[in-house]
mmCIF file with all atom_site columns, C-alpha atoms in Angstrom:
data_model
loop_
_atom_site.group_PDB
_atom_site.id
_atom_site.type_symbol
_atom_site.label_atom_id
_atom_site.label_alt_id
_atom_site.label_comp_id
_atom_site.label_asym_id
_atom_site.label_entity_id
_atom_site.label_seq_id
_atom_site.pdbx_PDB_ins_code
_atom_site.Cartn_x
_atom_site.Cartn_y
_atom_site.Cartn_z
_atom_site.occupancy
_atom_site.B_iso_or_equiv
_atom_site.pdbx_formal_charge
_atom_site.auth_seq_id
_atom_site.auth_comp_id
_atom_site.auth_asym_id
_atom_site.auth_atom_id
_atom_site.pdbx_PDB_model_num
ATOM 1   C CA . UNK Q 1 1   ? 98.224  52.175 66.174 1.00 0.00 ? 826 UNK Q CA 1
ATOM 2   C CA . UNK Q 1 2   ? 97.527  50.568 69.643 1.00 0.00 ? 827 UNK Q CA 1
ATOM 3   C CA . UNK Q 1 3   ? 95.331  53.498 72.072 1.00 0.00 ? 828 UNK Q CA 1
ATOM 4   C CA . UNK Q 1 4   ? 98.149  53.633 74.611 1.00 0.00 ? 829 UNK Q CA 1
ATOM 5   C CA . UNK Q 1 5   ? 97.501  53.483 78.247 1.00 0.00 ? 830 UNK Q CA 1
ATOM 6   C CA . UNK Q 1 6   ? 99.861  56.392 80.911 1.00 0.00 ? 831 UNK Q CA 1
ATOM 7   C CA . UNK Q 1 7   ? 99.568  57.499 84.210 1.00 0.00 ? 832 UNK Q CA 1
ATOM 8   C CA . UNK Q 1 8   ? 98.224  61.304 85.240 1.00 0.00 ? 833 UNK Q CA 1
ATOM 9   C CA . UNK Q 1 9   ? 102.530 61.661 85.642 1.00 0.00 ? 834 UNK Q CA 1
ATOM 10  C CA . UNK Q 1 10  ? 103.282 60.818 81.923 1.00 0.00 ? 835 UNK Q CA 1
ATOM 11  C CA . UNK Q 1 11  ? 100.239 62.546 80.634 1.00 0.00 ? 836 UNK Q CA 1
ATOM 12  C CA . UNK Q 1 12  ? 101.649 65.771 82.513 1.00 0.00 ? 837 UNK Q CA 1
ATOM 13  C CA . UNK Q 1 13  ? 105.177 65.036 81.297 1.00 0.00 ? 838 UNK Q CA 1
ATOM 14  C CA . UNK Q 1 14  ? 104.052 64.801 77.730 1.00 0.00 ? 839 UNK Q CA 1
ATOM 15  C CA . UNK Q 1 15  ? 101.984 67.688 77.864 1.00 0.00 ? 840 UNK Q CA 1
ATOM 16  C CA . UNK Q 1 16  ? 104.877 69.646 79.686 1.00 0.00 ? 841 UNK Q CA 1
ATOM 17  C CA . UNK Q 1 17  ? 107.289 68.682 77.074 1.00 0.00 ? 842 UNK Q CA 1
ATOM 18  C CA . UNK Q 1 18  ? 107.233 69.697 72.946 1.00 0.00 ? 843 UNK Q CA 1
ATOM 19  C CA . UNK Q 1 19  ? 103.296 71.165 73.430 1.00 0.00 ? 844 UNK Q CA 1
ATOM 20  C CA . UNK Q 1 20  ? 102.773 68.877 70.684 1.00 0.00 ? 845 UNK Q CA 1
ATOM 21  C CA . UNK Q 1 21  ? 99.976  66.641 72.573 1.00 0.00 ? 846 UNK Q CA 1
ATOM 22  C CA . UNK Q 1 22  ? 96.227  67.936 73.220 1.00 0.00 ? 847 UNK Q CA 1
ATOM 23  C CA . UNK Q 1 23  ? 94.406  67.283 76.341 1.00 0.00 ? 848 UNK Q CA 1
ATOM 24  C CA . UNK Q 1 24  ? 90.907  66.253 75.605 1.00 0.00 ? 849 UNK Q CA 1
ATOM 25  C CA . UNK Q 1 25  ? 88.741  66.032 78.933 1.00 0.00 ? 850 UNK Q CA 1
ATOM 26  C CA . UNK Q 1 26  ? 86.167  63.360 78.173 1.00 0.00 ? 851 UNK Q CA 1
ATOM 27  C CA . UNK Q 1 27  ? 83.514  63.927 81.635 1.00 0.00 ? 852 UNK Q CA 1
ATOM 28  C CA . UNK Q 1 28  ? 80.217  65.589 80.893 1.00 0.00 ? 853 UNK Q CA 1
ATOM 29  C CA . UNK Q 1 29  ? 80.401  69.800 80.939 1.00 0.00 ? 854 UNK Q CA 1
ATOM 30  C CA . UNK Q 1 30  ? 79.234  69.920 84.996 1.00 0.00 ? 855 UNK Q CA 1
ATOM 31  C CA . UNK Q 1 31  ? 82.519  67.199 85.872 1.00 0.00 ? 856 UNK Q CA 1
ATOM 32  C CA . UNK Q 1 32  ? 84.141  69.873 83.291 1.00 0.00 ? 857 UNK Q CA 1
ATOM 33  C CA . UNK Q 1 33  ? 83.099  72.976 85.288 1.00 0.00 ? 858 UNK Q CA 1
ATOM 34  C CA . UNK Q 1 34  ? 83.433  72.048 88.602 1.00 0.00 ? 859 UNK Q CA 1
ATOM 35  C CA . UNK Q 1 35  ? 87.227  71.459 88.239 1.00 0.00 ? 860 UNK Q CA 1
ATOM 36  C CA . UNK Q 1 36  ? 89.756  70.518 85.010 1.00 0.00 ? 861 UNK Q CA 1
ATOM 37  C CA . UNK Q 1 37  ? 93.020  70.295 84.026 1.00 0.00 ? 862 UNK Q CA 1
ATOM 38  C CA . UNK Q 1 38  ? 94.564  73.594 83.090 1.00 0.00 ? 863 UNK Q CA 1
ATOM 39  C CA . UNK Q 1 39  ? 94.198  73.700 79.162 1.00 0.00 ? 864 UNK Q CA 1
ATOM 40  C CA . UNK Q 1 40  ? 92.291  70.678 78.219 1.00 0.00 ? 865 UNK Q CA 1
ATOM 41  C CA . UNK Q 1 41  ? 89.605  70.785 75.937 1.00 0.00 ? 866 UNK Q CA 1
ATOM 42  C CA . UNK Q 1 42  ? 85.878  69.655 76.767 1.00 0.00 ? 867 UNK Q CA 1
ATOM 43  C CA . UNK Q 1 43  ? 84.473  66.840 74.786 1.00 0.00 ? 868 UNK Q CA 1
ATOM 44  C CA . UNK Q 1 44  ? 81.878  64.577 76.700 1.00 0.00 ? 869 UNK Q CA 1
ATOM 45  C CA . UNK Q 1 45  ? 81.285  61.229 76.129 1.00 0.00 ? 870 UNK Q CA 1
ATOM 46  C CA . UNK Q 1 46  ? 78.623  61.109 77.472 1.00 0.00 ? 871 UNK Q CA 1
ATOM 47  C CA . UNK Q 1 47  ? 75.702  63.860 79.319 1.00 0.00 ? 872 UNK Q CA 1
ATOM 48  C CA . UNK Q 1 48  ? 73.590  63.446 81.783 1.00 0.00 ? 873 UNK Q CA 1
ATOM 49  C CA . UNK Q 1 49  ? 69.873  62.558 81.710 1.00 0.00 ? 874 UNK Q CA 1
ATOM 50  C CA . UNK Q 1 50  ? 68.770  64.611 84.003 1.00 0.00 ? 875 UNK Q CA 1
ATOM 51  C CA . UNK Q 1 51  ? 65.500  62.721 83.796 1.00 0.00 ? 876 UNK Q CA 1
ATOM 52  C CA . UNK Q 1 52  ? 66.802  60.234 84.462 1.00 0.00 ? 877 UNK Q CA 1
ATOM 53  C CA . UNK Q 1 53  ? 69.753  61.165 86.680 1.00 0.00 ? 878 UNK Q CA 1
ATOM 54  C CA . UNK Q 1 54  ? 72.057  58.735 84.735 1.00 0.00 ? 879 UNK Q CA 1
ATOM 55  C CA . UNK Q 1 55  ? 75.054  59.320 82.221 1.00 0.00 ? 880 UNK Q CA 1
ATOM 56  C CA . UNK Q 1 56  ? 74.001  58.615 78.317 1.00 0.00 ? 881 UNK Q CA 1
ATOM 57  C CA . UNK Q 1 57  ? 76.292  58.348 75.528 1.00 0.00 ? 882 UNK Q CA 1
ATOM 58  C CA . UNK Q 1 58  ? 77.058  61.690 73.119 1.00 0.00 ? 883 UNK Q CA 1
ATOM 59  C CA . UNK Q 1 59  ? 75.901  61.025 70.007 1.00 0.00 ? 884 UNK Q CA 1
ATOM 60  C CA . UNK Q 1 60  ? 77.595  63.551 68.796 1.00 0.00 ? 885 UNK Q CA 1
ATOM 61  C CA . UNK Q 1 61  ? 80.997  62.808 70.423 1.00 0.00 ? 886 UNK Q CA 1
ATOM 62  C CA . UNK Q 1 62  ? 83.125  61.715 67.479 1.00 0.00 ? 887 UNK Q CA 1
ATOM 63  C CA . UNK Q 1 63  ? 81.340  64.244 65.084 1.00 0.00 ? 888 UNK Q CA 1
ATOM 64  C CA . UNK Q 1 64  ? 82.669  67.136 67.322 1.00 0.00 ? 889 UNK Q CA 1
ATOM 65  C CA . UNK Q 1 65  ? 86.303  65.727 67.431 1.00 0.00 ? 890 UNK Q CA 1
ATOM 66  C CA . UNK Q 1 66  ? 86.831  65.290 63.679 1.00 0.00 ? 891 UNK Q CA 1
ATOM 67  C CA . UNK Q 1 67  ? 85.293  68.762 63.268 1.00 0.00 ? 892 UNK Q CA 1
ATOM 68  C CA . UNK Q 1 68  ? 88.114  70.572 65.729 1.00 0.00 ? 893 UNK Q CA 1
ATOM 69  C CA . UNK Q 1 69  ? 91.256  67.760 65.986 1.00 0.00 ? 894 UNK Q CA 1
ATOM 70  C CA . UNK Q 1 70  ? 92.904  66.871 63.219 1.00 0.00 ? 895 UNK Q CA 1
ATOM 71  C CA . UNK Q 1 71  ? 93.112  62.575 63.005 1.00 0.00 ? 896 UNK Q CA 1
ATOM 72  C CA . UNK Q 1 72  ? 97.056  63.134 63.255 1.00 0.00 ? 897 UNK Q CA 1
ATOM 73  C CA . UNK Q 1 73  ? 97.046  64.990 66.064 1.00 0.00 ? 898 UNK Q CA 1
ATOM 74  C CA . UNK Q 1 74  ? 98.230  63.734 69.498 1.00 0.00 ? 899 UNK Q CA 1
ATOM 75  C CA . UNK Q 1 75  ? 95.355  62.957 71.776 1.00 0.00 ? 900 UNK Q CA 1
ATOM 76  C CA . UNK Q 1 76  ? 95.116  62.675 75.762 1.00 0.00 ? 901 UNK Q CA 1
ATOM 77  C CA . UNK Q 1 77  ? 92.007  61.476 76.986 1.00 0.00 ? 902 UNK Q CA 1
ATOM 78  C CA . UNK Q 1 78  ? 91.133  61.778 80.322 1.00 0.00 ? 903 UNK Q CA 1
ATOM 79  C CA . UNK Q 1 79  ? 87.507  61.383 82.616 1.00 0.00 ? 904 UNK Q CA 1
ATOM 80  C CA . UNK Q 1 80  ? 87.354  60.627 85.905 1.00 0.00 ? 905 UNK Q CA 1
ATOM 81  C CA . UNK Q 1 81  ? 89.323  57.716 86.855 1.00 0.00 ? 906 UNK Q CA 1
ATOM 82  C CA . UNK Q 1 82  ? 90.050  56.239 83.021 1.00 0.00 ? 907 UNK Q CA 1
ATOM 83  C CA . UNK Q 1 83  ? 86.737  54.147 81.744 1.00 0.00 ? 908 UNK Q CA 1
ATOM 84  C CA . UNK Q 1 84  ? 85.243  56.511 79.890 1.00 0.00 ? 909 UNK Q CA 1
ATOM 85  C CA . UNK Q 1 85  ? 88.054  58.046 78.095 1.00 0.00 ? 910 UNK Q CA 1
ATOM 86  C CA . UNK Q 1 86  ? 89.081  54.496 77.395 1.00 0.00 ? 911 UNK Q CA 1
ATOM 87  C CA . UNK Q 1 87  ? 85.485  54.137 75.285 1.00 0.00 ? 912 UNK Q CA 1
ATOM 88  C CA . UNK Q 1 88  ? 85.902  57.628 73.828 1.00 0.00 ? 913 UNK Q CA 1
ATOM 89  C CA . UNK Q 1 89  ? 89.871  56.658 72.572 1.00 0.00 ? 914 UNK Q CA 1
ATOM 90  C CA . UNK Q 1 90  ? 87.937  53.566 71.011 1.00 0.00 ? 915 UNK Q CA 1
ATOM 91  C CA . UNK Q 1 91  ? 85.271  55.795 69.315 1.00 0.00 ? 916 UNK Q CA 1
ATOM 92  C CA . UNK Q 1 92  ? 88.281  57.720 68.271 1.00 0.00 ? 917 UNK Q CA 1
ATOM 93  C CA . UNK Q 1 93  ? 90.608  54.725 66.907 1.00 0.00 ? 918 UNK Q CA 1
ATOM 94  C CA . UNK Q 1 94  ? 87.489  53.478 64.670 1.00 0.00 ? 919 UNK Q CA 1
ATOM 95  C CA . UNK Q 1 95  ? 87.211  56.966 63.348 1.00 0.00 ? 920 UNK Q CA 1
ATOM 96  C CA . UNK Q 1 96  ? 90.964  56.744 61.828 1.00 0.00 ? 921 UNK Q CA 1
ATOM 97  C CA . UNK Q 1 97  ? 92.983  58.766 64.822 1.00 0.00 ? 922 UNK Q CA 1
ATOM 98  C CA . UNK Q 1 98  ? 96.190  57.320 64.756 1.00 0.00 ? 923 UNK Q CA 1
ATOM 99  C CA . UNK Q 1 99  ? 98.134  58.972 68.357 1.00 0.00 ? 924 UNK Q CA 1
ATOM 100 C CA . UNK Q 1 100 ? 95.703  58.204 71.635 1.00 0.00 ? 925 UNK Q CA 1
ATOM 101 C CA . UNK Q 1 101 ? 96.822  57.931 75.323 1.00 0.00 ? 926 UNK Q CA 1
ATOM 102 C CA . UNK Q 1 102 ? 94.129  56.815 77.715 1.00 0.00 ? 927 UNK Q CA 1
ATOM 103 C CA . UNK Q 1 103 ? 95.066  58.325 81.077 1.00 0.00 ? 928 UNK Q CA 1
ATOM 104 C CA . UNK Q 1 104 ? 94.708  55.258 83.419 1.00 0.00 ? 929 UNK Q CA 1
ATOM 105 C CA . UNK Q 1 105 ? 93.728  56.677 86.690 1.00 0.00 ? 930 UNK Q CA 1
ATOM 106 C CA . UNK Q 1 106 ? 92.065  60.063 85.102 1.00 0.00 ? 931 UNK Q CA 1
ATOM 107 C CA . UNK Q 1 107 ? 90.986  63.117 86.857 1.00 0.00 ? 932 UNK Q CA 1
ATOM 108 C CA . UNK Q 1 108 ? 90.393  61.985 90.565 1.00 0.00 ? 933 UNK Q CA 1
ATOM 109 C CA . UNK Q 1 109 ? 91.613  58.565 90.542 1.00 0.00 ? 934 UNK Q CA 1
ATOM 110 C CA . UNK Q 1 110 ? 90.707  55.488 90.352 1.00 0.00 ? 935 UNK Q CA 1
ATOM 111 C CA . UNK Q 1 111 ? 88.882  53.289 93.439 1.00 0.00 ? 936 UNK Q CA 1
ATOM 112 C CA . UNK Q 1 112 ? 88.602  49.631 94.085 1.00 0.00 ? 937 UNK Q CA 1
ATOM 113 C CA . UNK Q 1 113 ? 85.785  48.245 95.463 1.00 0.00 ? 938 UNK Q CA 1
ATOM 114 C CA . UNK Q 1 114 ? 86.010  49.741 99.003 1.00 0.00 ? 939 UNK Q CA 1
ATOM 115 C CA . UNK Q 1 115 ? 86.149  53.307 97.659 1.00 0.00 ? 940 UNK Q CA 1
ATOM 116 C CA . UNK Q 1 116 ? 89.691  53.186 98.448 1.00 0.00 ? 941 UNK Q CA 1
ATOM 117 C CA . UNK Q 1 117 ? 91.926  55.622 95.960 1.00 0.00 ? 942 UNK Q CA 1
ATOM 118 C CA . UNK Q 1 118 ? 94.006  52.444 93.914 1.00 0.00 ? 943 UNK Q CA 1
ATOM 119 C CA . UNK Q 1 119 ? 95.702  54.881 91.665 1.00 0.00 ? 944 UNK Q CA 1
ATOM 120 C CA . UNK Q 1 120 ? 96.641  58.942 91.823 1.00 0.00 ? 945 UNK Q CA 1
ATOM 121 C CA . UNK Q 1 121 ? 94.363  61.104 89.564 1.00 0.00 ? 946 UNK Q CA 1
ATOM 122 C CA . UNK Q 1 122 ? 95.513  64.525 88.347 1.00 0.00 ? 947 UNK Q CA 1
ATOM 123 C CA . UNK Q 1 123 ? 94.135  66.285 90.899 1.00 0.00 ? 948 UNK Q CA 1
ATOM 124 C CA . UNK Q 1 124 ? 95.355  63.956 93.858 1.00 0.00 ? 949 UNK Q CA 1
ATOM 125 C CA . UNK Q 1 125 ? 98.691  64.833 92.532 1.00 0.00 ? 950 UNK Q CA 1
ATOM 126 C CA . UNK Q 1 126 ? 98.251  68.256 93.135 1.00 0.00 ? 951 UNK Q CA 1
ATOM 127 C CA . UNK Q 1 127 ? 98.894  69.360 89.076 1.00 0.00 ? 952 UNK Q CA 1
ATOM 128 C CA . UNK Q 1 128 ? 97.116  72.428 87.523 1.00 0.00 ? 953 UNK Q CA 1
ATOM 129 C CA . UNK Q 1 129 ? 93.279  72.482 87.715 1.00 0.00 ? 954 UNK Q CA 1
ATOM 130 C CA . UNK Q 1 130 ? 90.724  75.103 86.562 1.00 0.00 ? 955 UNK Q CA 1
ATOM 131 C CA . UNK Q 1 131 ? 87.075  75.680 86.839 1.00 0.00 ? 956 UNK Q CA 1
ATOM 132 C CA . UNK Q 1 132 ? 84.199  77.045 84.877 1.00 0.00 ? 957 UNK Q CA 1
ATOM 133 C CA . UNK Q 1 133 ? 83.620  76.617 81.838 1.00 0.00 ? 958 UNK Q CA 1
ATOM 134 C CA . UNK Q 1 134 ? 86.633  78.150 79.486 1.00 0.00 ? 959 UNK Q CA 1
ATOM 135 C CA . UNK Q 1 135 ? 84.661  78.888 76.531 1.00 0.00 ? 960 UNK Q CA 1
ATOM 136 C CA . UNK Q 1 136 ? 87.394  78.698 73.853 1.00 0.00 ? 961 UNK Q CA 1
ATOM 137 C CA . UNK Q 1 137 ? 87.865  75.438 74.885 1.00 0.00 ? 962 UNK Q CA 1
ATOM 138 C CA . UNK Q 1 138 ? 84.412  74.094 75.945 1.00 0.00 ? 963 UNK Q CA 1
ATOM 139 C CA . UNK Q 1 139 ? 81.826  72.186 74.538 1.00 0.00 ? 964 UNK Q CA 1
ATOM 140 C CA . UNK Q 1 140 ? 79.311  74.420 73.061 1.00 0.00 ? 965 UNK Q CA 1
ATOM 141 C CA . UNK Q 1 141 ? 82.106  76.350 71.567 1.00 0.00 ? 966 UNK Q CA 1
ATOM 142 C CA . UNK Q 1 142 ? 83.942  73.130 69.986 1.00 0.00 ? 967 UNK Q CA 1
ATOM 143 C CA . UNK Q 1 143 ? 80.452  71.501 69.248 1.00 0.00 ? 968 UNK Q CA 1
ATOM 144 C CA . UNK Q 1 144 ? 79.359  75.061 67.109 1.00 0.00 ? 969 UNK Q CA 1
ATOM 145 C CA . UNK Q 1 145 ? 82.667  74.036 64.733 1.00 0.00 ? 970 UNK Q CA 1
ATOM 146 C CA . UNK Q 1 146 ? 80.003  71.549 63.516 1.00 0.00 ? 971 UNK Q CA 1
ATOM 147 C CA . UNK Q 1 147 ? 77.567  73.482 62.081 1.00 0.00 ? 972 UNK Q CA 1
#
């Protein structure tokens, strides 16, 4: 099954509807505690290198899904404005998960080349945000389902 691309309005709408979808939050765990949508999980991508001071992919990324999400389940992905969820819903599709939205515009929006906001992100649209890290549904706790 195709990973299908919605807007921060249809991921809302699905989540608001039959609570059947999941809303997986793909940034790294600083994006994740500095603000988030109200009930998504915490699975990054990718961390940061502090060393380095540059994002680096999470080896561990599709080890910790399979380990808490069932490959039936109904997957949001969101990051910040839709690229890196897009790679993590491809991670995802090779692993055998069969019901992925990428949320196109993520959570602050996507810019084009003058910085300019080109589409909404969940937070521009004023919908329910969090911070901190919720430790049911945060990394370290989702990532200790693997041991």
């Amino acid at each position: 099954m195709p990973i299908t691309q919605i807007s921060p309005e249809e991921a809302k709408a699905l989540l608001d509807g039959d609570n059947s979808h999941i809303y997986i939050d793909v940034r790294s765990e600083g994006e994740f505690q500095q603000a988030h949508p109200t009930g998504s999980y915490n699975v990054p991508v990718q961390h940061l290198n502090i060393a380095i001071q540059q994002l680096q992919d999470n080896e561990e990324f599709t080890q910790v899904m399979q380990a808490n999400f069932p490959k039936d389940a109904k997957l949001i992905l969101c990051c910040g404005s839709g690229i890196r969820s897009q790679r993590a819903c491809e991670l995802l599709e090779r692993c055998g998960y069969e019901s992925l939205f990428n949320v196109d515009g993520g959570f602050s929006g996507a810019r084009d080349m003058y910085g300019t906001i080109a589409k909404m992100g969940w937070m521009q649209l004023g919908y329910p945000v969090d911070n901190g890290n919720d430790d049911e549904r945060g990394y370290e706790t989702l990532k200790d389902k693997t041991a």
